[in-house]
Amino acid sequence: MKDQSNRNSSGVIAAVSAAVVAVSGGVAWLTLHSQNPPTPSQSSQSLTQPGKNTTVQPGQEQTANVYWLKDNGKNLELAPQPVKIAAAQPNQVVEKAMQNLLAGPTEGAESTTIPKGTKLLGVKVNNDEVHVNLSEEFTSGGGSSSMMGRVGQVVYTATTGNPNAKVYIEVNGKELDVLGGEGVELQQPLTRDQFKNNYPL
């Protein structure tokens, strides 16, 4: 009789132990998941951080004008070529437009007087001011008409987003006062109107 009651007691204890383990496991699982709710993905958070969003979203493609030189039979004139640019900020628009300009024209009727090898070292857009920093190749070769042509190309391309902006042309980080061996003096900042009046092509 004692053996049977011992067996019954052991069976009850085993059953209760199993139930306790199962319930404890369930409680632990619920506790774990209630304390650690799903966290939002990092990518969605990074889009809201000011100054850190460099990802271009659909619909942020813009049209910018890159300016080449075209012979109209009497003299040279600045001719715009629209280009599609994927950019989210004004700085990026001007930077990519300038990169297109320095790469050279793709159509036969257009030309450039910007020397090959000229590199874009930096672009800064601040309200109505645009600072364009170019490598020293920009100052080499050509006469005064070539110098004025390349200045016009930079001024007009840099102001593609704001035609009234003031442009500062820099070479290796220093503001350019005199351009080339013929000594074309630049009165900076330059605007489109100032260029038309003071630097005829």
XYZ file of N, CA, C and O in Angstrom:
804
model
N 0.832 -1.179 0.000
C 0.000 0.000 0.000
C 0.880 1.248 0.000
O 0.617 2.210 -0.672
N 1.938 1.210 0.814
C 2.822 2.351 0.873
C 3.489 2.579 -0.478
O 3.667 3.698 -0.913
N 3.879 1.460 -1.137
C 4.526 1.591 -2.447
C 3.613 2.275 -3.437
O 4.027 3.105 -4.236
N 2.321 1.893 -3.421
C 1.374 2.467 -4.386
C 1.202 3.957 -4.130
O 1.174 4.763 -5.047
N 1.077 4.353 -2.846
C 0.896 5.778 -2.540
C 2.150 6.561 -2.909
O 2.081 7.691 -3.375
N 3.311 5.942 -2.721
C 4.553 6.610 -3.123
C 4.592 6.843 -4.625
O 5.017 7.873 -5.094
N 4.139 5.789 -5.361
C 4.110 5.928 -6.825
C 3.144 7.025 -7.234
O 3.425 7.817 -8.122
N 1.951 7.065 -6.556
C 0.973 8.106 -6.888
C 1.543 9.495 -6.574
O 1.377 10.444 -7.327
N 2.215 9.630 -5.434
C 2.801 10.918 -5.045
C 3.867 11.348 -6.054
O 3.938 12.511 -6.459
N 4.703 10.385 -6.468
C 5.748 10.709 -7.463
C 5.135 11.173 -8.757
O 5.606 12.115 -9.401
N 4.041 10.504 -9.174
C 3.371 10.881 -10.432
C 2.793 12.280 -10.341
O 2.899 13.078 -11.272
N 2.166 12.588 -9.184
C 1.580 13.927 -9.014
C 2.666 14.988 -9.023
O 2.551 16.031 -9.669
N 3.763 14.705 -8.315
C 4.877 15.672 -8.275
C 5.453 15.912 -9.672
O 5.720 17.038 -10.069
N 5.615 14.847 -10.449
C 6.149 14.970 -11.821
C 5.219 15.808 -12.678
O 5.643 16.663 -13.458
N 3.912 15.565 -12.532
C 2.930 16.298 -13.345
C 2.940 17.777 -12.979
O 2.914 18.659 -13.838
N 2.968 18.051 -11.670
C 2.988 19.447 -11.218
C 4.269 20.137 -11.679
O 4.258 21.277 -12.140
N 5.383 19.421 -11.583
C 6.667 19.994 -12.027
C 6.629 20.338 -13.511
O 7.091 21.396 -13.934
N 6.071 19.442 -14.290
C 5.976 19.681 -15.744
C 5.116 20.897 -16.018
O 5.424 21.731 -16.888
N 4.003 21.030 -15.274
C 3.106 22.174 -15.475
C 3.808 23.483 -15.103
O 3.701 24.498 -15.794
N 4.563 23.438 -13.997
C 5.291 24.638 -13.557
C 6.315 25.052 -14.604
O 6.453 26.225 -14.949
N 7.037 24.071 -15.134
C 8.047 24.365 -16.178
C 7.380 24.978 -17.398
O 7.844 25.964 -17.969
N 6.239 24.415 -17.816
C 5.542 24.917 -19.004
C 5.059 26.343 -18.774
O 5.225 27.227 -19.624
N 4.449 26.584 -17.614
C 3.931 27.925 -17.319
C 5.075 28.922 -17.215
O 5.014 30.029 -17.737
N 6.166 28.495 -16.538
C 7.317 29.391 -16.405
C 7.885 29.762 -17.766
O 8.228 30.915 -18.025
N 7.953 28.787 -18.652
C 8.463 29.049 -20.006
C 7.571 30.038 -20.730
O 8.039 30.955 -21.406
N 6.258 29.849 -20.598
C 5.324 30.762 -21.266
C 5.439 32.170 -20.712
O 5.453 33.153 -21.461
N 5.537 32.279 -19.383
C 5.671 33.602 -18.758
C 6.977 34.264 -19.204
O 7.014 35.454 -19.518
N 8.047 33.482 -19.240
C 9.339 34.029 -19.665
C 9.268 34.530 -21.102
O 9.791 35.595 -21.443
N 8.596 33.768 -21.967
C 8.469 34.169 -23.385
C 7.683 35.472 -23.505
O 8.071 36.388 -24.213
N 6.552 35.552 -22.746
C 5.725 36.770 -22.786
C 6.496 37.966 -22.241
O 6.443 39.061 -22.775
N 7.229 37.740 -21.142
C 8.005 38.827 -20.534
C 9.061 39.340 -21.502
O 9.238 40.538 -21.682
N 9.751 38.413 -22.146
C 10.808 38.784 -23.088
C 10.259 39.649 -24.218
O 10.808 40.680 -24.556
N 9.136 39.231 -24.783
C 8.595 39.951 -25.942
C 7.886 41.236 -25.563
O 7.816 42.147 -26.363
N 7.355 41.329 -24.347
C 6.703 42.571 -23.945
C 7.741 43.635 -23.580
O 7.515 44.814 -23.754
N 8.918 43.206 -23.093
C 9.958 44.170 -22.735
C 10.764 44.618 -23.945
O 11.398 45.647 -23.918
N 10.760 43.831 -24.997
C 11.529 44.164 -26.204
C 10.600 44.250 -27.408
O 10.584 43.353 -28.239
N 9.818 45.337 -27.487
C 8.946 45.468 -28.666
C 9.781 45.634 -29.923
O 10.936 46.055 -29.842
N 9.230 45.318 -31.084
C 10.003 45.459 -32.328
C 10.491 46.890 -32.500
O 9.720 47.826 -32.314
N 11.772 47.041 -32.815
C 12.325 48.383 -32.996
C 12.219 48.773 -34.463
O 12.395 47.938 -35.344
N 11.950 50.072 -34.737
C 11.873 50.500 -36.132
C 13.229 50.383 -36.804
O 14.260 50.476 -36.141
N 13.234 50.184 -38.086
C 14.490 50.005 -38.810
C 15.302 51.289 -38.771
O 14.762 52.377 -38.753
N 16.623 51.112 -38.809
C 17.505 52.267 -38.733
C 17.386 53.148 -39.966
O 17.598 54.331 -39.901
N 17.074 52.558 -41.110
C 17.031 53.340 -42.337
C 15.940 54.389 -42.289
O 16.108 55.493 -42.762
N 14.782 54.051 -41.657
C 13.712 55.030 -41.586
C 14.082 56.171 -40.648
O 13.688 57.297 -40.846
N 14.876 55.872 -39.616
C 15.287 56.930 -38.699
C 16.301 57.857 -39.353
O 16.262 59.052 -39.146
N 17.206 57.308 -40.152
C 18.271 58.128 -40.728
C 17.724 59.157 -41.704
O 18.332 60.176 -41.920
N 16.560 58.897 -42.290
C 15.994 59.835 -43.250
C 15.530 61.119 -42.580
O 15.397 62.136 -43.235
N 15.272 61.073 -41.285
C 14.759 62.260 -40.596
C 15.863 63.061 -39.924
O 15.602 64.100 -39.362
N 17.087 62.572 -39.960
C 18.177 63.282 -39.317
C 18.663 64.413 -40.227
O 19.064 64.163 -41.352
N 18.597 65.674 -39.761
C 19.002 66.790 -40.621
C 20.466 66.703 -40.993
O 21.303 66.368 -40.178
N 20.752 67.008 -42.254
C 22.127 67.031 -42.717
C 22.731 65.681 -43.014
O 23.840 65.579 -43.464
N 21.989 64.590 -42.760
C 22.564 63.267 -42.982
C 21.860 62.541 -44.121
O 22.204 61.435 -44.433
N 20.855 63.161 -44.713
C 20.103 62.477 -45.757
C 20.747 62.719 -47.112
O 20.556 63.749 -47.720
N 21.544 61.772 -47.561
C 22.176 61.891 -48.867
C 21.502 60.988 -49.885
O 21.875 60.961 -51.038
N 20.495 60.238 -49.435
C 19.787 59.356 -50.349
C 18.779 60.160 -51.154
O 18.006 60.932 -50.602
N 18.820 59.988 -52.455
C 17.879 60.694 -53.314
C 16.622 59.858 -53.463
O 16.672 58.703 -53.862
N 15.494 60.450 -53.104
C 14.219 59.751 -53.199
C 13.649 59.906 -54.602
O 13.980 60.844 -55.324
N 12.744 59.004 -55.004
C 12.099 59.145 -56.307
C 11.400 60.498 -56.397
O 10.795 60.963 -55.443
N 11.507 61.130 -57.564
C 10.874 62.425 -57.744
C 11.784 63.592 -57.401
O 11.398 64.741 -57.533
N 13.021 63.313 -56.945
C 13.945 64.386 -56.599
C 14.914 64.699 -57.742
O 15.885 65.407 -57.551
N 14.643 64.170 -58.917
C 15.469 64.482 -60.080
C 15.142 65.898 -60.551
O 13.981 66.270 -60.640
N 16.164 66.665 -60.814
C 15.973 68.051 -61.229
C 16.662 68.298 -62.560
O 17.558 67.566 -62.953
N 16.209 69.360 -63.238
C 16.841 69.751 -64.495
C 17.731 70.952 -64.239
O 17.292 71.949 -63.674
N 18.982 70.835 -64.633
C 19.934 71.942 -64.512
C 20.447 72.282 -65.904
O 20.411 71.438 -66.807
N 20.920 73.506 -66.064
C 21.495 73.916 -67.342
C 23.012 74.009 -67.224
O 23.531 74.660 -66.317
N 23.684 73.329 -68.146
C 25.132 73.448 -68.278
C 25.389 74.334 -69.493
O 24.761 74.152 -70.542
N 26.280 75.304 -69.350
C 26.455 76.308 -70.417
C 27.733 76.064 -71.214
O 28.828 75.979 -70.670
N 27.516 75.960 -72.537
C 28.618 75.803 -73.476
C 28.738 77.064 -74.318
O 27.881 77.953 -74.257
N 29.785 77.144 -75.133
C 29.970 78.268 -76.040
C 29.561 77.846 -77.447
O 29.899 76.756 -77.906
N 28.822 78.720 -78.109
C 28.357 78.416 -79.462
C 28.638 79.628 -80.352
O 28.402 80.770 -79.951
N 29.142 79.352 -81.549
C 29.428 80.424 -82.511
C 28.145 80.755 -83.271
O 27.587 79.906 -83.962
N 27.676 82.000 -83.136
C 26.444 82.392 -83.827
C 26.714 83.077 -85.159
O 25.816 83.640 -85.790
N 27.973 83.025 -85.621
C 28.338 83.640 -86.895
C 29.030 84.977 -86.725
O 29.813 85.393 -87.567
N 28.728 85.666 -85.634
C 29.356 86.961 -85.359
C 30.312 86.868 -84.172
O 31.405 87.415 -84.192
N 29.856 86.205 -83.156
C 30.702 86.016 -81.968
C 30.234 84.774 -81.218
O 29.322 84.070 -81.672
N 30.851 84.542 -80.082
C 30.454 83.399 -79.257
C 29.316 83.808 -78.326
O 29.213 84.964 -77.911
N 28.456 82.873 -78.029
C 27.407 83.109 -77.046
C 27.282 81.895 -76.135
O 27.671 80.784 -76.507
N 26.785 82.136 -74.951
C 26.591 81.052 -73.992
C 25.279 80.344 -74.304
O 24.223 80.971 -74.399
N 25.378 79.020 -74.499
C 24.207 78.222 -74.871
C 23.928 77.180 -73.799
O 24.801 76.373 -73.473
N 22.704 77.178 -73.240
C 22.388 76.209 -72.186
C 22.066 74.830 -72.740
O 21.459 74.702 -73.804
N 22.494 73.814 -72.046
C 22.112 72.434 -72.354
C 21.459 71.846 -71.097
O 22.114 71.695 -70.070
N 20.154 71.520 -71.165
C 19.497 70.946 -69.982
C 20.012 69.535 -69.705
O 20.178 68.733 -70.623
N 20.272 69.249 -68.462
C 20.684 67.907 -68.045
C 19.864 67.507 -66.822
O 19.555 68.338 -65.972
N 19.507 66.231 -66.755
C 18.772 65.700 -65.607
C 19.768 65.337 -64.512
O 20.736 64.628 -64.763
N 19.505 65.819 -63.322
C 20.405 65.579 -62.190
C 19.603 65.035 -61.014
O 18.599 65.625 -60.620
N 20.048 63.893 -60.488
C 19.417 63.330 -59.293
C 20.082 63.954 -58.081
O 21.209 63.622 -57.738
N 19.394 64.904 -57.464
C 19.973 65.609 -56.316
C 18.868 66.081 -55.389
O 17.785 66.435 -55.839
N 19.169 66.081 -54.093
C 18.176 66.473 -53.095
C 18.394 67.890 -52.585
O 17.491 68.507 -52.069
N 19.616 68.424 -52.731
C 19.944 69.730 -52.164
C 20.592 70.616 -53.219
O 21.220 70.110 -54.158
N 20.449 71.964 -53.082
C 21.038 72.896 -54.057
C 22.525 72.666 -54.265
O 23.040 72.774 -55.376
N 23.242 72.361 -53.185
C 24.681 72.112 -53.284
C 24.974 70.983 -54.271
O 25.886 71.056 -55.089
N 24.152 69.906 -54.176
C 24.354 68.738 -55.051
C 24.027 69.082 -56.498
O 24.696 68.620 -57.413
N 22.996 69.912 -56.716
C 22.613 70.294 -58.080
C 23.762 71.036 -58.755
O 24.165 70.712 -59.877
N 24.299 72.044 -58.057
C 25.396 72.842 -58.628
C 26.643 71.984 -58.814
O 27.325 72.065 -59.845
N 26.934 71.142 -57.838
C 28.122 70.292 -57.923
C 28.066 69.379 -59.149
O 29.031 69.271 -59.903
N 26.911 68.744 -59.359
C 26.799 67.816 -60.489
C 26.750 68.550 -61.821
O 27.272 68.067 -62.827
N 26.144 69.744 -61.839
C 26.146 70.555 -63.064
C 27.574 70.961 -63.424
O 27.978 70.896 -64.597
N 28.359 71.349 -62.417
C 29.751 71.734 -62.663
C 30.584 70.534 -63.128
O 31.453 70.674 -63.997
N 30.306 69.365 -62.574
C 31.025 68.165 -63.017
C 30.734 67.873 -64.484
O 31.624 67.487 -65.244
N 29.477 68.062 -64.891
C 29.109 67.896 -66.301
C 29.853 68.905 -67.174
O 30.323 68.579 -68.263
N 29.954 70.136 -66.688
C 30.650 71.183 -67.443
C 32.123 70.831 -67.644
O 32.653 70.935 -68.752
N 32.781 70.401 -66.582
C 34.215 70.099 -66.671
C 34.497 68.849 -67.492
O 35.604 68.673 -68.004
N 33.494 67.981 -67.638
C 33.670 66.770 -68.463
C 33.701 67.104 -69.948
O 34.175 66.312 -70.765
N 33.191 68.280 -70.323
C 33.228 68.708 -71.718
C 31.932 68.423 -72.457
O 31.126 67.599 -72.021
N 31.710 69.103 -73.581
C 30.458 68.959 -74.327
C 30.367 67.613 -75.035
O 31.380 67.000 -75.362
N 29.130 67.184 -75.269
C 28.901 65.915 -75.966
C 28.355 66.136 -77.363
O 28.309 65.213 -78.162
N 27.935 67.352 -77.680
C 27.385 67.639 -79.005
C 28.366 68.478 -79.806
O 29.024 69.361 -79.265
N 28.432 68.211 -81.113
C 29.453 68.812 -81.971
C 29.375 70.312 -82.108
O 30.390 70.976 -82.303
N 28.168 70.901 -82.019
C 28.015 72.340 -82.244
C 28.462 73.169 -81.051
O 28.583 74.385 -81.155
N 28.697 72.505 -79.942
C 29.042 73.236 -78.738
C 30.528 73.075 -78.416
O 31.140 72.073 -78.769
N 31.071 74.090 -77.739
C 32.487 74.027 -77.382
C 32.676 74.583 -75.978
O 31.760 75.135 -75.370
N 33.894 74.436 -75.486
C 34.243 74.955 -74.168
C 35.654 75.503 -74.227
O 36.475 75.035 -75.025
N 35.932 76.530 -73.435
C 37.310 77.029 -73.354
C 37.930 76.669 -71.998
O 39.008 77.145 -71.667
N 37.230 75.846 -71.230
C 37.787 75.381 -69.956
C 38.835 74.303 -70.267
O 38.525 73.319 -70.943
N 40.069 74.491 -69.816
C 41.127 73.532 -70.156
C 40.818 72.118 -69.645
O 40.257 71.952 -68.556
N 41.209 71.137 -70.468
C 41.073 69.744 -70.036
C 41.901 69.515 -68.785
O 42.983 70.073 -68.645
N 41.393 68.662 -67.915
C 42.105 68.360 -66.685
C 41.703 69.243 -65.518
O 42.130 69.015 -64.384
N 40.870 70.280 -65.801
C 40.380 71.125 -64.700
C 39.468 70.297 -63.802
O 38.550 69.638 -64.277
N 39.741 70.343 -62.522
C 38.967 69.536 -61.563
C 38.146 70.432 -60.646
O 38.565 71.547 -60.329
N 37.022 69.897 -60.221
C 36.185 70.585 -59.251
C 36.648 70.172 -57.855
O 36.532 69.016 -57.470
N 37.172 71.135 -57.097
C 37.683 70.836 -55.757
C 36.620 71.046 -54.679
O 36.770 70.542 -53.572
N 35.571 71.767 -55.022
C 34.507 71.975 -54.036
C 33.474 72.970 -54.522
O 33.765 73.835 -55.354
N 32.264 72.837 -53.977
C 31.166 73.767 -54.264
C 30.458 74.047 -52.942
O 30.183 73.125 -52.171
N 30.192 75.328 -52.699
C 29.429 75.687 -51.495
C 28.327 76.659 -51.904
O 28.605 77.709 -52.488
N 27.081 76.292 -51.607
C 25.941 77.159 -51.890
C 25.408 77.667 -50.561
O 25.050 76.884 -49.683
N 25.384 78.993 -50.411
C 24.919 79.604 -49.166
C 23.985 80.753 -49.501
O 24.425 81.834 -49.885
N 22.674 80.512 -49.368
C 21.645 81.487 -49.734
C 21.830 81.940 -51.179
O 21.686 81.144 -52.087
N 22.212 83.194 -51.397
C 22.361 83.673 -52.780
C 23.823 83.766 -53.197
O 24.178 84.507 -54.110
N 24.682 83.007 -52.541
C 26.097 82.969 -52.913
C 26.509 81.551 -53.295
O 26.090 80.588 -52.658
N 27.339 81.472 -54.336
C 27.877 80.178 -54.765
C 29.397 80.299 -54.852
O 29.907 81.180 -55.550
N 30.095 79.444 -54.130
C 31.561 79.411 -54.180
C 31.974 78.167 -54.965
O 31.609 77.053 -54.602
N 32.734 78.384 -56.032
C 33.211 77.274 -56.871
C 34.727 77.231 -56.782
O 35.405 78.199 -57.147
N 35.259 76.122 -56.288
C 36.707 75.961 -56.121
C 37.230 75.013 -57.198
O 36.823 73.849 -57.262
N 38.117 75.528 -58.054
C 38.638 74.761 -59.188
C 40.142 74.538 -59.038
O 40.826 75.269 -58.315
N 40.645 73.542 -59.759
C 42.088 73.281 -59.745
C 42.805 74.295 -60.628
O 42.186 74.997 -61.446
N 44.128 74.363 -60.501
C 44.907 75.408 -61.170
C 44.884 75.294 -62.697
O 45.184 76.264 -63.394
N 44.495 74.134 -63.229
C 44.412 73.992 -64.692
C 43.454 75.013 -65.305
O 43.578 75.376 -66.473
N 42.483 75.473 -64.511
C 41.484 76.424 -65.005
C 42.127 77.703 -65.536
O 41.593 78.361 -66.422
N 43.291 78.065 -65.008
C 43.927 79.342 -65.372
C 44.894 79.216 -66.551
O 45.487 80.214 -66.963
N 45.074 78.023 -67.083
C 46.133 77.837 -68.097
C 45.601 77.948 -69.517
O 44.465 77.581 -69.806
N 46.464 78.483 -70.400
C 46.196 78.482 -71.833
C 45.127 79.457 -72.289
O 44.244 79.838 -71.529
N 45.240 79.881 -73.573
C 44.215 80.713 -74.196
C 44.422 82.197 -73.976
O 45.098 82.624 -73.046
N 43.793 82.991 -74.889
C 43.863 84.453 -74.788
C 42.707 84.993 -73.965
O 42.008 84.251 -73.274
N 42.489 86.297 -74.067
C 41.478 86.947 -73.238
C 40.067 86.469 -73.568
O 39.240 86.314 -72.665
N 39.777 86.220 -74.849
C 38.428 85.756 -75.206
C 38.174 84.355 -74.639
O 37.071 84.046 -74.183
N 39.218 83.519 -74.631
C 39.105 82.188 -74.047
C 38.857 82.286 -72.538
O 38.034 81.562 -71.976
N 39.582 83.226 -71.896
C 39.430 83.415 -70.454
C 38.012 83.866 -70.109
O 37.378 83.358 -69.197
N 37.512 84.844 -70.880
C 36.169 85.359 -70.598
C 35.106 84.299 -70.871
O 34.114 84.208 -70.148
N 35.350 83.493 -71.886
C 34.401 82.431 -72.198
C 34.278 81.427 -71.060
O 33.169 81.056 -70.662
N 35.413 81.019 -70.507
C 35.362 80.003 -69.432
C 34.765 80.584 -68.147
O 34.073 79.886 -67.416
N 35.045 81.859 -67.886
C 34.438 82.499 -66.718
C 32.918 82.528 -66.868
O 32.173 82.216 -65.938
N 32.459 82.897 -68.077
C 31.012 82.919 -68.333
C 30.379 81.552 -68.157
O 29.287 81.424 -67.578
N 31.048 80.512 -68.631
C 30.520 79.152 -68.481
C 30.353 78.775 -67.010
O 29.342 78.179 -66.635
N 31.350 79.136 -66.208
C 31.288 78.806 -64.778
C 30.185 79.611 -64.097
O 29.373 79.065 -63.339
N 30.128 80.921 -64.370
C 29.138 81.785 -63.713
C 27.718 81.325 -64.050
O 26.872 81.198 -63.156
N 27.457 81.065 -65.304
C 26.093 80.700 -65.712
C 25.716 79.291 -65.231
O 24.590 79.055 -64.803
N 26.652 78.357 -65.292
C 26.350 76.995 -64.826
C 26.165 76.972 -63.310
O 25.269 76.304 -62.800
N 26.985 77.734 -62.593
C 26.896 77.765 -61.123
C 25.594 78.400 -60.647
O 25.148 78.137 -59.528
N 24.986 79.239 -61.493
C 23.736 79.909 -61.102
C 22.524 79.267 -61.763
O 21.482 79.907 -61.895
N 22.636 78.009 -62.151
C 21.528 77.330 -62.815
C 20.287 77.266 -61.928
O 19.171 77.342 -62.419
N 20.480 77.161 -60.619
C 19.336 77.088 -59.709
C 18.830 78.449 -59.259
O 17.692 78.590 -58.835
N 19.685 79.463 -59.337
C 19.347 80.821 -58.909
C 20.075 81.815 -59.812
O 21.216 82.178 -59.537
N 19.426 82.264 -60.910
C 20.098 83.137 -61.890
C 20.605 84.455 -61.314
O 21.429 85.119 -61.933
N 20.129 84.840 -60.130
C 20.575 86.103 -59.521
C 21.677 85.906 -58.480
O 22.089 86.874 -57.831
N 22.136 84.681 -58.309
C 23.145 84.399 -57.272
C 24.486 85.046 -57.611
O 24.805 85.305 -58.777
N 25.264 85.311 -56.569
C 26.619 85.852 -56.732
C 27.600 84.688 -56.717
O 27.535 83.826 -55.846
N 28.515 84.699 -57.676
C 29.462 83.591 -57.812
C 30.871 84.042 -57.440
O 31.345 85.082 -57.899
N 31.513 83.244 -56.608
C 32.921 83.441 -56.273
C 33.701 82.282 -56.898
O 33.440 81.120 -56.585
N 34.643 82.623 -57.790
C 35.483 81.594 -58.409
C 36.806 81.537 -57.656
O 37.488 82.558 -57.497
N 37.135 80.345 -57.192
C 38.383 80.142 -56.450
C 39.254 79.123 -57.183
O 38.736 78.244 -57.877
N 40.541 79.253 -57.039
C 41.497 78.279 -57.575
C 42.363 77.803 -56.414
O 43.011 78.619 -55.743
N 42.324 76.503 -56.172
C 43.026 75.916 -55.028
C 42.654 76.608 -53.714
O 43.498 76.834 -52.844
N 41.379 76.988 -53.592
C 40.884 77.563 -52.350
C 41.091 79.056 -52.203
O 40.650 79.650 -51.226
N 41.756 79.708 -53.185
C 41.987 81.151 -53.110
C 41.162 81.864 -54.170
O 41.102 81.432 -55.319
N 40.550 82.978 -53.749
C 39.717 83.757 -54.676
C 40.553 84.243 -55.854
O 41.661 84.755 -55.680
N 40.014 84.067 -57.050
C 40.739 84.398 -58.273
C 40.544 85.875 -58.610
O 39.426 86.327 -58.846
N 41.636 86.636 -58.629
C 41.569 88.067 -58.940
C 41.948 88.347 -60.387
O 41.353 89.192 -61.049
N 42.997 87.666 -60.857
C 43.491 87.857 -62.229
C 43.587 86.493 -62.889
O 44.112 85.541 -62.316
N 43.051 86.408 -64.098
C 43.002 85.121 -64.795
C 43.921 85.130 -66.002
O 43.794 85.979 -66.890
N 44.858 84.170 -66.039
C 45.676 83.942 -67.219
C 46.789 84.947 -67.423
O 46.907 85.953 -66.725
N 47.625 84.640 -68.442
C 48.793 85.464 -68.754
C 48.414 86.848 -69.245
O 49.192 87.792 -69.111
N 47.224 86.992 -69.842
C 46.812 88.293 -70.360
C 46.210 89.163 -69.271
O 45.824 90.307 -69.514
N 46.090 88.607 -68.086
C 45.671 89.412 -66.936
C 44.244 89.901 -66.972
O 43.993 91.084 -66.742
N 43.301 89.011 -67.251
C 41.885 89.386 -67.189
C 41.508 89.524 -65.712
O 41.555 88.561 -64.962
N 41.159 90.741 -65.319
C 40.812 90.990 -63.920
C 39.363 90.608 -63.654
O 38.470 90.933 -64.432
N 39.173 89.920 -62.554
C 37.827 89.519 -62.162
C 37.392 90.336 -60.957
O 38.077 90.367 -59.941
N 36.244 90.997 -61.101
C 35.668 91.741 -59.976
C 34.630 90.849 -59.311
O 33.503 90.746 -59.763
N 35.076 90.178 -58.256
C 34.197 89.212 -57.599
C 33.441 89.854 -56.443
O 33.950 90.789 -55.833
N 32.222 89.373 -56.130
C 31.548 88.260 -56.797
C 31.011 88.661 -58.159
O 30.805 89.833 -58.444
N 30.772 87.639 -58.983
C 30.252 87.841 -60.331
C 28.798 87.386 -60.400
O 28.431 86.362 -59.839
N 27.986 88.159 -61.103
C 26.610 87.746 -61.390
C 26.461 87.657 -62.906
O 27.340 88.098 -63.653
N 25.360 87.100 -63.347
C 25.118 87.016 -64.792
C 25.076 88.409 -65.419
O 25.644 88.640 -66.490
N 24.393 89.345 -64.762
C 24.286 90.709 -65.303
C 25.651 91.382 -65.381
O 25.975 92.045 -66.380
N 26.459 91.227 -64.330
C 27.801 91.821 -64.337
C 28.646 91.233 -65.455
O 29.415 91.952 -66.107
N 28.513 89.918 -65.652
C 29.305 89.288 -66.710
C 28.904 89.842 -68.076
O 29.764 90.164 -68.900
N 27.595 89.945 -68.320
C 27.112 90.474 -69.616
C 27.652 91.877 -69.871
O 28.055 92.211 -70.983
N 27.655 92.718 -68.829
C 28.047 94.125 -68.991
C 29.556 94.321 -69.057
O 30.040 95.203 -69.769
N 30.313 93.506 -68.314
C 31.749 93.760 -68.173
C 32.651 92.825 -68.959
O 33.831 93.112 -69.135
N 32.133 91.686 -69.374
C 32.977 90.692 -70.056
C 32.301 90.214 -71.346
O 31.864 89.063 -71.452
N 32.242 91.076 -72.355
C 31.595 90.673 -73.608
C 32.382 89.560 -74.308
O 33.614 89.600 -74.340
N 31.672 88.622 -74.862
C 32.333 87.489 -75.551
C 32.661 87.887 -76.990
O 31.950 88.656 -77.615
